[in-house]
PDB file of C-alpha atoms in Angstrom:
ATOM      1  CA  UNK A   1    -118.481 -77.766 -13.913  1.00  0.00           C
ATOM      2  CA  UNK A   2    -121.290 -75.204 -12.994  1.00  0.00           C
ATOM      3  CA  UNK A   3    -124.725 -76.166 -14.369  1.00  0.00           C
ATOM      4  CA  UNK A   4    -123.753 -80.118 -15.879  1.00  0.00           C
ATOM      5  CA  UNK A   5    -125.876 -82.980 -15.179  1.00  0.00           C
ATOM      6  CA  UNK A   6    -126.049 -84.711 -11.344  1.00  0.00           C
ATOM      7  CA  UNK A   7    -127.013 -87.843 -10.143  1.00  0.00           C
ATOM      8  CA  UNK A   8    -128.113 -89.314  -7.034  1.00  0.00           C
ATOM      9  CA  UNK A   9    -125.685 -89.810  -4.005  1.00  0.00           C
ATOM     10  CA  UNK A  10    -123.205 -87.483  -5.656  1.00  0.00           C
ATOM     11  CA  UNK A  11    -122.083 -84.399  -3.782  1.00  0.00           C
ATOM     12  CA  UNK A  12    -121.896 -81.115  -5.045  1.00  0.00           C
ATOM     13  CA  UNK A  13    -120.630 -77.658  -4.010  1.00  0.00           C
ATOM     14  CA  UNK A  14    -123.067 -74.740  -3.647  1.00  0.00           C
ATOM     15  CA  UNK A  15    -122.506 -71.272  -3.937  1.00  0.00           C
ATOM     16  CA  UNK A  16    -124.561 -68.301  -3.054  1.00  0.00           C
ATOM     17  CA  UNK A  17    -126.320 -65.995  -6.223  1.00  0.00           C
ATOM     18  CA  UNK A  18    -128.905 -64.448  -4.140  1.00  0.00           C
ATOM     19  CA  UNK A  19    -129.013 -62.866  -0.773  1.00  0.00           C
ATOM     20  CA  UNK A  20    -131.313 -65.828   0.213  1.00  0.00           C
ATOM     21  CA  UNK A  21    -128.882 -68.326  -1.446  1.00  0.00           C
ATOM     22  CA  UNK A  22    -125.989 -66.872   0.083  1.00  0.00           C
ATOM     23  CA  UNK A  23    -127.511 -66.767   3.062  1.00  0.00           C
ATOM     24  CA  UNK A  24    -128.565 -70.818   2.931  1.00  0.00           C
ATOM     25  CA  UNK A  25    -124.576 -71.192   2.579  1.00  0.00           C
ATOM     26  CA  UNK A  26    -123.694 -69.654   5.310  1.00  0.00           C
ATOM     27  CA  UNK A  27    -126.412 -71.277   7.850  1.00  0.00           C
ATOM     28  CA  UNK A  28    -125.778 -74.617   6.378  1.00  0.00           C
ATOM     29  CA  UNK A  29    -122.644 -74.937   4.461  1.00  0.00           C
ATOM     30  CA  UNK A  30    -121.668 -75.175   1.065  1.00  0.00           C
ATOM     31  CA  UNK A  31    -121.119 -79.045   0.662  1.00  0.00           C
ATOM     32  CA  UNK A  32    -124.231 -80.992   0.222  1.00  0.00           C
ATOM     33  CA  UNK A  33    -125.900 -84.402  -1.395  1.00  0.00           C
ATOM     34  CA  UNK A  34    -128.057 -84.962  -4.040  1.00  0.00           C
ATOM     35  CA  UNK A  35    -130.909 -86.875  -2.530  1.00  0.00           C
ATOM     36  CA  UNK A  36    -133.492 -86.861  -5.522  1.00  0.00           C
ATOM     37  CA  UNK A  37    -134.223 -85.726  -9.424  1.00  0.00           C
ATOM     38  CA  UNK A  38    -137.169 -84.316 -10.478  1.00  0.00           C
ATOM     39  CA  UNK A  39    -138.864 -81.055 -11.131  1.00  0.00           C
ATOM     40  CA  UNK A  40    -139.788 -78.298  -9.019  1.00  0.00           C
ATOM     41  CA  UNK A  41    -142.092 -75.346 -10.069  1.00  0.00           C
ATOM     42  CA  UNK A  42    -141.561 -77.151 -13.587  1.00  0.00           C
ATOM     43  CA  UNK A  43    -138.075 -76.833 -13.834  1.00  0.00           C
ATOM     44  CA  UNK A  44    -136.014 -80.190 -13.918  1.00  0.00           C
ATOM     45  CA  UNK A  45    -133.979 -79.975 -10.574  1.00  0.00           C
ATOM     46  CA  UNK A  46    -132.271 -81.796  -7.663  1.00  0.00           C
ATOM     47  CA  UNK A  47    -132.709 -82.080  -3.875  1.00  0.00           C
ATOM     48  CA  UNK A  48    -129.887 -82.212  -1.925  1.00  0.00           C
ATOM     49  CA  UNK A  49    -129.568 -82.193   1.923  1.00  0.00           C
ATOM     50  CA  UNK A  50    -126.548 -80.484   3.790  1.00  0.00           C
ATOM     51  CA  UNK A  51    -123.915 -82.375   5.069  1.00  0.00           C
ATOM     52  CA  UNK A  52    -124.124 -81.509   8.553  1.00  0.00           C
ATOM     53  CA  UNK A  53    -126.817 -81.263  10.868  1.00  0.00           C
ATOM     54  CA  UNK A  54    -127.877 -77.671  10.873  1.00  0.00           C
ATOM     55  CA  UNK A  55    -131.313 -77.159  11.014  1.00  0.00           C
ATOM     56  CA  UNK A  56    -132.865 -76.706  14.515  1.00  0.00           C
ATOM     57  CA  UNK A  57    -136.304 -78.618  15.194  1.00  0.00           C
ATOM     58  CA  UNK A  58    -137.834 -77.261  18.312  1.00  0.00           C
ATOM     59  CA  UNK A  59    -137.260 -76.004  21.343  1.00  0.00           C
ATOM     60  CA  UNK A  60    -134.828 -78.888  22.431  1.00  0.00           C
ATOM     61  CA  UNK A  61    -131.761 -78.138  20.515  1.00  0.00           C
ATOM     62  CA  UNK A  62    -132.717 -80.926  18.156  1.00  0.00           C
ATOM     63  CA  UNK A  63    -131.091 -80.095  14.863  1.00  0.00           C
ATOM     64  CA  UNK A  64    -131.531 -82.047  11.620  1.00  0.00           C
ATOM     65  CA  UNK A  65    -129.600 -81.508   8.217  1.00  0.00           C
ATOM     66  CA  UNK A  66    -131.250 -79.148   5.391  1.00  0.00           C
ATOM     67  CA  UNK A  67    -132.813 -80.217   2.748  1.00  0.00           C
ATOM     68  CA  UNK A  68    -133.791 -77.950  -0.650  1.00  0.00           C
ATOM     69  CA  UNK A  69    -134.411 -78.290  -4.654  1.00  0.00           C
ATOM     70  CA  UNK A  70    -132.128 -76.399  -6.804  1.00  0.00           C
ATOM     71  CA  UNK A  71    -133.140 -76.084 -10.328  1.00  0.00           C
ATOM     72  CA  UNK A  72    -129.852 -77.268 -12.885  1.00  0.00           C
ATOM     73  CA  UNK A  73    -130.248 -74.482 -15.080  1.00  0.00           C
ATOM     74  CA  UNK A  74    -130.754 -70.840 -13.896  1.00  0.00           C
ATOM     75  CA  UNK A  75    -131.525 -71.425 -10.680  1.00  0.00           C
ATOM     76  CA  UNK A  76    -131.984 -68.176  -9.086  1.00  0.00           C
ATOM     77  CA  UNK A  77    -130.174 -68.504  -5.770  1.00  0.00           C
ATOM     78  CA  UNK A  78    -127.609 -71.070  -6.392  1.00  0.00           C
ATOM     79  CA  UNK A  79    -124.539 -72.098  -8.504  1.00  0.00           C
ATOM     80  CA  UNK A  80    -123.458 -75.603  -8.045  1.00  0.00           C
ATOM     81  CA  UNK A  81    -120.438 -77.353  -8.945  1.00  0.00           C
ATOM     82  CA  UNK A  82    -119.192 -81.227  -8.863  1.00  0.00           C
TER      83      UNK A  82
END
C-alpha cells in the first residue's frame, strides 16, 4: 500500500513522481531497503539503500549501492509501496 507505515530491514518498491525520481529508478532500480527512520527537512521519512551496487566511487570502477531519504507522506519524487 502506497504511503503506509515502514520499518527497518523491510523492502519496499519505488516508483518515479518526478523527473529526478524517475530518473533515481532507472540508475538504481526500483527495489530497495529501509535502512533508517527519522526526519529529513522536518518531514518524518525513511532511508533506504538500493539493492544493487550502482553507484560509482571514483575513477576505479568502484561502485557502491545508493542510499536516499524519502519522506512517507508527499514525498515529491517518489511513491513507495510494500
Amino acid at each position: 500500500m502506497a504511503g503506509s507505515r515502514v520499518t527497518v530491514g523491510q523492502k519496499v518498491l519505488l516508483k518515479g513522481k518526478s523527473r529526478h525520481g524517475k530518473n533515481r529508478i532507472q540508475q538504481h532500480g526500483s527495489m530497495w531497503t529501509v535502512t533508517r527512520l527519522g526526519q529529513f527537512n522536518g518531514h518524518d521519512a525513511f532511508q533506504c539503500e538500493s539493492e544493487s551496487k550502482t553507484f560509482s566511487v571514483g575513477t576505479q570502477g568502484r561502485k557502491i549501492k545508493d542510499c536516499r531519504w524519502v519522506f512517507t507522506k508527499h514525498d515529491p519524487n517518489f511513491l513507495f509501496f510494500h
